[in-house]
CSV table of C-alpha atoms in Angstrom, one decimal:
chain,number,residue,atom,x,y,z
A,1,MET,CA,0.0,0.0,0.0
A,2,LYS,CA,1.3,3.5,-0.9
A,3,ILE,CA,0.7,6.5,1.3
A,4,ALA,CA,1.0,9.9,-0.4
A,5,SER,CA,1.5,13.3,1.3
A,6,GLU,CA,2.8,16.7,0.5
A,7,ASN,CA,5.3,16.4,3.4
A,8,ILE,CA,6.5,13.1,5.0
A,9,ILE,CA,8.3,13.5,8.3
A,10,ILE,CA,10.2,10.6,9.7
A,11,GLY,CA,10.2,10.7,13.5
A,12,SER,CA,7.6,11.8,16.0
A,13,GLY,CA,10.0,13.2,18.6
A,14,ILE,CA,10.1,16.9,19.6
A,15,PHE,CA,11.7,18.0,16.3
A,16,GLY,CA,9.4,16.1,14.1
A,17,LEU,CA,6.3,17.2,15.9
A,18,SER,CA,7.4,20.8,16.0
A,19,ILE,CA,8.0,20.8,12.2
A,20,ALA,CA,4.6,19.0,11.6
A,21,ALA,CA,2.8,21.6,13.7
A,22,HIS,CA,4.4,24.5,11.9
A,23,LEU,CA,3.9,23.2,8.4
A,24,SER,CA,0.3,22.2,9.1
A,25,ASN,CA,-0.3,25.6,10.5
A,26,LEU,CA,0.7,27.0,7.1
A,27,GLY,CA,-2.0,24.8,5.5
A,28,GLN,CA,0.3,22.1,4.2
A,29,LYS,CA,-0.5,18.4,4.2
A,30,VAL,CA,1.7,16.5,6.6
A,31,THR,CA,2.2,12.8,7.5
A,32,VAL,CA,4.4,11.8,10.4
A,33,VAL,CA,5.9,8.3,10.3
A,34,ASP,CA,7.3,6.6,13.4
A,35,LYS,CA,7.8,2.9,14.4
A,36,SER,CA,6.2,3.6,17.8
A,37,GLU,CA,2.9,5.3,18.5
A,38,ASN,CA,4.4,6.9,21.6
A,39,PRO,CA,8.2,6.9,21.4
A,40,ASN,CA,9.7,7.2,24.9
A,41,GLU,CA,12.9,8.9,23.9
A,42,ALA,CA,14.7,12.1,24.9
A,43,SER,CA,11.7,14.2,24.0
A,44,SER,CA,9.7,12.7,26.7
A,45,ASN,CA,12.3,12.3,29.4
A,46,ALA,CA,14.3,15.5,29.1
A,47,LEU,CA,14.8,17.9,32.1
A,48,GLY,CA,13.3,20.7,30.0
A,49,ARG,CA,15.8,23.5,30.9
A,50,ILE,CA,15.6,26.5,28.6
A,51,ASP,CA,18.7,28.6,29.1
A,52,PRO,CA,20.9,30.4,26.5
A,53,ILE,CA,23.6,31.3,29.0
A,54,LEU,CA,24.7,28.5,31.3
A,55,GLY,CA,26.3,25.5,29.6
A,56,GLY,CA,25.7,21.8,30.2
A,57,SER,CA,26.0,20.3,33.6
A,58,GLY,CA,29.5,19.8,34.8
A,59,HIS,CA,32.4,22.2,34.7
A,60,GLY,CA,34.3,23.0,31.6
A,61,HIS,CA,31.0,24.3,30.1
A,62,GLU,CA,30.4,27.4,32.2
A,63,THR,CA,28.7,29.2,29.3
A,64,LYS,CA,27.5,28.3,25.9
A,65,PRO,CA,29.7,29.3,22.9
A,66,LEU,CA,28.5,32.7,21.6
A,67,PRO,CA,27.0,31.4,18.3
A,68,VAL,CA,25.0,28.8,20.3
A,69,ALA,CA,23.9,31.5,22.9
A,70,LYS,CA,22.7,33.8,20.2
A,71,LYS,CA,20.6,31.1,18.4
A,72,SER,CA,19.4,29.9,21.8
A,73,LEU,CA,18.2,33.4,22.7
A,74,ASP,CA,15.8,33.3,19.7
A,75,ALA,CA,14.4,30.0,21.0
A,76,TYR,CA,14.2,31.4,24.6
A,77,LYS,CA,12.2,34.4,23.4
A,78,LYS,CA,9.7,32.1,21.6
A,79,PHE,CA,9.0,30.2,24.8
A,80,LEU,CA,8.6,33.5,26.7
A,81,ASN,CA,6.0,34.6,24.1
A,82,LEU,CA,3.8,31.6,24.3
A,83,ASP,CA,0.3,32.4,25.4
A,84,ASP,CA,-0.7,31.9,29.1
A,85,GLU,CA,-2.8,28.9,28.4
A,86,THR,CA,0.0,27.1,26.7
A,87,LYS,CA,2.5,28.0,29.4
A,88,LYS,CA,0.2,26.5,32.0
A,89,GLU,CA,-0.3,23.4,29.9
A,90,ILE,CA,3.5,22.8,29.6
A,91,GLU,CA,4.2,23.8,33.2
A,92,PHE,CA,6.3,26.8,32.2
A,93,GLU,CA,8.2,28.5,35.0
A,94,ILE,CA,11.2,30.7,35.5
A,95,ARG,CA,13.3,29.6,38.4
A,96,PRO,CA,16.4,31.3,40.1
A,97,THR,CA,19.6,29.3,39.9
A,98,ILE,CA,22.3,28.9,42.5
A,99,HIS,CA,25.3,28.4,40.1
A,100,PHE,CA,28.4,26.9,41.8
A,101,LEU,CA,31.7,28.2,40.7
A,102,GLU,CA,35.3,26.8,40.8
A,103,ASP,CA,36.8,30.2,40.6
A,104,ASP,CA,36.0,33.9,40.0
A,105,SER,CA,36.9,33.8,36.3
A,106,GLN,CA,33.8,31.6,35.7
A,107,PHE,CA,31.6,34.3,37.1
A,108,LYS,CA,33.1,36.8,34.7
A,109,MET,CA,32.5,34.5,31.7
A,110,ILE,CA,28.8,34.3,32.5
A,111,GLU,CA,28.6,38.1,33.1
A,112,ASP,CA,30.4,38.7,29.8
A,113,LEU,CA,28.1,36.5,27.8
A,114,ILE,CA,25.0,38.1,29.4
A,115,HIS,CA,26.4,41.5,28.3
A,116,GLN,CA,27.0,40.2,24.7
A,117,ILE,CA,23.5,38.8,24.1
A,118,ASP,CA,21.3,40.7,26.6
A,119,SER,CA,23.2,44.0,27.3
A,120,GLU,CA,20.1,45.7,28.8
A,121,ARG,CA,19.5,42.8,31.2
A,122,ASN,CA,16.0,42.2,29.9
A,123,PHE,CA,16.1,38.5,30.5
A,124,PHE,CA,19.2,37.5,32.6
A,125,SER,CA,21.2,38.7,35.6
A,126,ILE,CA,23.9,37.3,37.8
A,127,GLN,CA,24.9,38.3,41.4
A,128,ASN,CA,28.0,37.2,43.3
A,129,LYS,CA,28.1,35.4,46.6
A,130,ALA,CA,28.2,38.5,48.7
A,131,SER,CA,24.6,39.3,47.8
A,132,ILE,CA,23.2,35.8,48.4
A,133,GLU,CA,21.8,34.4,51.7
A,134,ILE,CA,23.6,31.1,52.2
A,135,GLU,CA,21.1,28.4,53.2
A,136,LYS,CA,22.1,25.5,55.4
A,137,PHE,CA,21.8,22.9,52.8
A,138,ILE,CA,24.4,24.5,50.5
A,139,ASN,CA,27.7,22.6,50.4
A,140,LEU,CA,30.6,25.0,50.0
A,141,SER,CA,33.3,22.4,50.8
A,142,TYR,CA,33.7,21.4,47.1
A,143,PHE,CA,33.0,24.6,45.2
A,144,PRO,CA,34.7,27.7,46.7
A,145,SER,CA,32.1,30.1,45.4
A,146,LEU,CA,28.7,30.5,44.0
A,147,SER,CA,26.4,33.0,42.2
A,148,LEU,CA,22.7,33.7,41.8
A,149,PHE,CA,21.6,33.5,38.2
A,150,ASN,CA,18.2,34.6,37.1
A,151,GLY,CA,16.3,33.8,33.9
A,152,THR,CA,16.3,30.0,33.5
A,153,ILE,CA,13.0,28.6,32.2
A,154,PHE,CA,11.8,25.1,32.9
A,155,ILE,CA,9.0,23.2,31.2
A,156,ASN,CA,7.6,19.7,31.4
A,157,SER,CA,9.0,18.1,28.3
A,158,LYS,CA,6.5,15.3,28.1
A,159,LYS,CA,3.6,17.7,28.4
A,160,TYR,CA,5.2,20.0,25.8
A,161,LYS,CA,5.4,17.0,23.4
A,162,THR,CA,1.7,16.2,24.1
A,163,TYR,CA,0.9,19.9,23.4
A,164,LEU,CA,2.6,19.6,20.0
A,165,GLU,CA,0.9,16.3,19.2
A,166,ASN,CA,-2.5,17.9,19.9
A,167,GLU,CA,-1.7,20.9,17.7
A,168,CYS,CA,-0.8,18.5,14.9
A,169,LYS,CA,-4.0,16.5,15.3
A,170,LYS,CA,-6.1,19.8,15.3
A,171,ASN,CA,-4.4,20.7,12.0
A,172,GLY,CA,-5.2,17.3,10.5
A,173,VAL,CA,-1.7,15.8,10.5
A,174,ASN,CA,-1.7,12.1,9.7
A,175,PHE,CA,0.2,9.8,12.0
A,176,ILE,CA,1.4,6.4,10.6
A,177,LYS,CA,3.0,3.6,12.7
A,178,ASP,CA,5.7,2.1,10.5
A,179,GLU,CA,9.4,1.4,10.6
A,180,ILE,CA,11.3,3.0,7.7
A,181,MET,CA,13.5,0.4,6.1
A,182,ASP,CA,15.1,2.3,3.2
A,183,ILE,CA,15.6,5.7,1.7
A,184,HIS,CA,17.2,5.3,-1.7
A,185,GLU,CA,18.1,7.4,-4.8
A,186,ILE,CA,18.3,10.4,-2.5
A,187,ASP,CA,20.1,12.6,-5.1
A,188,ASN,CA,17.7,11.8,-8.0
A,189,SER,CA,14.1,10.8,-7.4
A,190,PRO,CA,14.1,9.7,-3.7
A,191,LYS,CA,12.0,6.7,-2.7
A,192,LEU,CA,10.9,5.8,0.8
A,193,SER,CA,9.9,2.3,1.9
A,194,GLY,CA,8.7,1.1,5.3
A,195,LYS,CA,8.0,-2.3,6.8
A,196,TYR,CA,4.3,-2.0,5.9
A,197,TYR,CA,3.9,0.9,3.4
A,198,SER,CA,5.7,2.7,0.6
A,199,TYR,CA,5.5,6.5,0.4
A,200,ALA,CA,5.1,9.2,-2.2
A,201,PHE,CA,5.9,12.8,-1.3
A,202,GLU,CA,6.9,16.3,-2.4
A,203,LYS,CA,9.2,16.8,0.6
A,204,LEU,CA,10.8,14.3,2.9
A,205,ILE,CA,12.0,15.6,6.3
A,206,VAL,CA,14.2,13.2,8.3
A,207,ALA,CA,13.8,14.1,12.0
A,208,SER,CA,14.8,10.8,13.5
A,209,GLY,CA,17.1,12.1,16.2
A,210,PRO,CA,20.2,9.9,16.9
A,211,TRP,CA,19.1,7.5,14.2
A,212,THR,CA,19.5,10.1,11.4
A,213,LYS,CA,22.9,8.9,10.3
A,214,LYS,CA,21.7,5.3,10.3
A,215,LEU,CA,18.9,6.2,7.8
A,216,LEU,CA,20.9,8.6,5.6
A,217,GLY,CA,24.4,7.2,5.7
A,218,ASN,CA,26.9,9.2,3.8
A,219,SER,CA,24.2,11.6,2.4
A,220,ILE,CA,24.6,13.6,5.6
A,221,LYS,CA,28.0,15.3,6.1
A,222,ILE,CA,27.6,16.3,9.7
A,223,ASP,CA,28.1,13.5,12.3
A,224,VAL,CA,24.9,13.0,14.4
A,225,TYR,CA,25.5,10.4,17.0
A,226,PRO,CA,23.7,9.1,20.1
A,227,SER,CA,24.6,10.5,23.5
A,228,LYS,CA,23.0,8.6,26.4
A,229,GLY,CA,21.6,10.8,29.2
A,230,GLN,CA,20.4,9.3,32.5
A,231,ILE,CA,18.4,11.2,35.1
A,232,VAL,CA,17.6,10.2,38.7
A,233,LYS,CA,14.4,11.4,40.4
A,234,LEU,CA,14.0,11.5,44.2
A,235,ARG,CA,10.9,11.9,46.4
A,236,ASP,CA,10.4,14.8,48.8
A,237,PRO,CA,7.7,13.4,51.2
A,238,ASP,CA,8.1,16.2,53.8
A,239,ASN,CA,8.4,19.0,51.2
A,240,LYS,CA,11.8,20.1,52.5
A,241,PHE,CA,13.6,20.7,49.2
A,242,THR,CA,14.5,24.2,48.0
A,243,ASP,CA,12.7,26.1,45.3
A,244,LEU,CA,16.0,27.0,43.8
A,245,HIS,CA,17.6,25.3,40.8
A,246,LEU,CA,21.1,24.1,41.7
A,247,HIS,CA,23.6,24.0,38.8
A,248,GLY,CA,27.3,23.1,38.6
A,249,SER,CA,28.4,19.5,38.8
A,250,CYS,CA,24.9,18.6,37.5
A,251,SER,CA,21.4,20.2,37.5
A,252,VAL,CA,19.2,19.6,40.6
A,253,ILE,CA,15.6,20.9,40.8
A,254,LYS,CA,12.3,20.0,42.3
A,255,LYS,CA,9.8,20.3,39.4
A,256,LYS,CA,6.1,20.7,39.4
A,257,ASP,CA,5.6,16.9,39.5
A,258,ASP,CA,7.0,17.2,43.1
A,259,LEU,CA,10.0,15.1,42.3
A,260,ILE,CA,13.6,16.2,42.7
A,261,TRP,CA,15.4,15.7,39.3
A,262,ILE,CA,19.1,15.2,39.1
A,263,ALA,CA,20.3,15.6,35.5
A,264,ALA,CA,22.1,14.3,33.6
A,265,THR,CA,24.9,12.0,32.4
A,266,SER,CA,26.4,12.4,29.0
A,267,GLU,CA,27.7,9.0,27.8
A,268,GLU,CA,28.9,7.8,24.5
A,269,LYS,CA,27.5,4.2,24.6
A,270,GLY,CA,26.1,3.8,21.1
A,271,PHE,CA,22.5,3.0,21.1
A,272,ASP,CA,22.5,1.3,24.5
A,273,LYS,CA,19.8,2.7,26.8
A,274,THR,CA,20.5,0.5,29.8
A,275,ILE,CA,19.8,2.2,33.2
A,276,THR,CA,22.9,1.7,35.4
A,277,ASN,CA,23.7,2.0,39.1
A,278,GLN,CA,27.0,3.6,38.2
A,279,ALA,CA,25.1,6.5,36.7
A,280,LYS,CA,22.8,6.7,39.7
A,281,ASP,CA,25.7,6.9,42.1
A,282,PHE,CA,27.5,9.4,39.9
A,283,LEU,CA,24.5,11.7,39.8
A,284,ILE,CA,23.8,11.6,43.5
A,285,ASP,CA,27.5,12.1,44.3
A,286,SER,CA,27.5,15.1,41.9
A,287,ALA,CA,24.4,16.6,43.5
A,288,LYS,CA,25.9,16.1,47.0
A,289,LYS,CA,28.7,18.5,46.0
A,290,MET,CA,26.0,21.2,46.0
A,291,HIS,CA,23.4,20.0,48.4
A,292,ASN,CA,24.6,18.5,51.7
A,293,ASP,CA,21.6,16.3,52.3
A,294,ILE,CA,20.6,15.2,48.8
A,295,ASP,CA,21.2,11.5,49.7
A,296,GLN,CA,18.6,11.7,52.5
A,297,PHE,CA,15.7,12.0,50.0
A,298,PRO,CA,14.2,8.7,49.0
A,299,PHE,CA,14.8,7.3,45.5
A,300,HIS,CA,11.9,7.4,43.1
A,301,SER,CA,13.0,6.4,39.6
A,302,GLN,CA,15.7,6.6,36.9
A,303,THR,CA,15.5,7.2,33.2
A,304,ALA,CA,17.8,6.8,30.2
A,305,CYS,CA,17.4,8.1,26.7
A,306,LEU,CA,19.4,9.0,23.6
A,307,ARG,CA,20.1,12.5,22.5
A,308,PRO,CA,21.0,13.4,18.9
A,309,GLN,CA,24.4,14.9,19.6
A,310,VAL,CA,26.5,17.0,17.2
A,311,GLU,CA,29.8,18.8,17.8
A,312,ASN,CA,28.5,22.3,18.2
A,313,ASP,CA,25.1,21.7,20.0
A,314,LEU,CA,23.2,23.5,17.2
A,315,PRO,CA,20.3,22.0,15.4
A,316,VAL,CA,21.2,20.5,12.0
A,317,ILE,CA,18.7,21.8,9.5
A,318,GLU,CA,19.9,21.0,5.9
A,319,LYS,CA,18.6,20.4,2.4
A,320,ILE,CA,20.5,17.3,1.1
A,321,SER,CA,18.7,16.9,-2.2
A,322,ASN,CA,15.9,18.5,-4.2
A,323,SER,CA,13.2,17.1,-1.9
A,324,VAL,CA,15.0,15.7,1.2
A,325,TYR,CA,15.8,17.6,4.3
A,326,ILE,CA,17.2,16.8,7.7
A,327,ALA,CA,16.3,18.2,11.1
A,328,SER,CA,18.4,16.7,13.9
A,329,GLY,CA,21.0,17.6,16.4
A,330,GLY,CA,20.6,19.9,19.3
A,331,GLY,CA,22.1,17.5,21.8
A,332,GLY,CA,21.1,18.3,25.3
A,333,TRP,CA,19.4,21.5,24.1
A,334,GLY,CA,17.0,19.8,21.7
A,335,ILE,CA,13.9,20.8,23.8
A,336,MET,CA,15.0,24.5,23.7
A,337,MET,CA,15.9,24.5,20.0
A,338,SER,CA,12.7,22.5,19.0
A,339,ILE,CA,10.5,25.6,19.2
A,340,MET,CA,12.2,27.1,16.2
A,341,VAL,CA,13.0,24.1,13.9
A,342,GLY,CA,9.7,24.4,12.0
A,343,GLU,CA,10.5,27.9,11.0
A,344,LEU,CA,14.1,26.9,10.1
A,345,ILE,CA,12.8,24.1,7.9
A,346,GLU,CA,10.4,26.4,6.2
A,347,ASN,CA,13.2,28.9,5.5
A,348,GLU,CA,15.4,26.1,4.1
A,349,ILE,CA,12.6,24.9,1.8
A,350,ASN,CA,12.0,28.4,0.5
A,351,SER,CA,15.7,29.4,0.1
């Protein structure tokens, strides 16, 4: 059986859904193909931190590189400009961050980047230790200093994904459960075949996350590879945990689901998604460098997922033939970048 659509999108993760919602909003016909009806990948399990300034968890990444920060700010503003109903639906909140520092030069790096992308301090600010009331739980034995950073957005990634799915369904997007087996003749007249169906299309958009390279092989020049991220969640039965986001050796925050999230590992393990005790111990030990009593909170659960990693953390939006496009990458910032990928694909198609 052949399925025909103006746009075929491979992958119903956050990038695929965002593109489908955007193109269908423009009145285009869209079909999304995925081997799972509800893929439980990075889109569903991510921490949901929207932050153009502070880098990834762990030191050596105090700030994002300037090109990434500038692009991220565009995405950040799009989240800020969502309507109130959508913000409530995706559990949007802006939370202050205690950012732990290894030395004063790191404070200056953050301050300088804020000045470069937000010189009027419309969105972000940072204060040094002297202006912060040090709470008892804060561990200062590992990091010699800390700062108070304002501006970080958090959302519920799973609810954001559901929001995009609902937008797609309202716009008449067709969802097909099928495993894509082959994309061939990419440079000439591309053909797409799945386990159950074949497909005809005007435009094919490959948004298959860390599996992008597997599908497209040498047709894609940029290396997109899987990065395994594990997250530990703890319970807070007595409601004792701080409202602050702690960031340094990892990210620790109590989210609106009332769980304390400790995020995240970054492991190059191929396509292995096994949950490990080693990662659990690593994350709790990392969190204890910031919060003295983190190991006193009961364990709730642990997740592992695969991010589509690229060297520069930017989304890969490319036209690779007359009718084939890719939308992948973003690494640990995929949720943040996803809000703009539909527009980026539209621009690529029209260029």
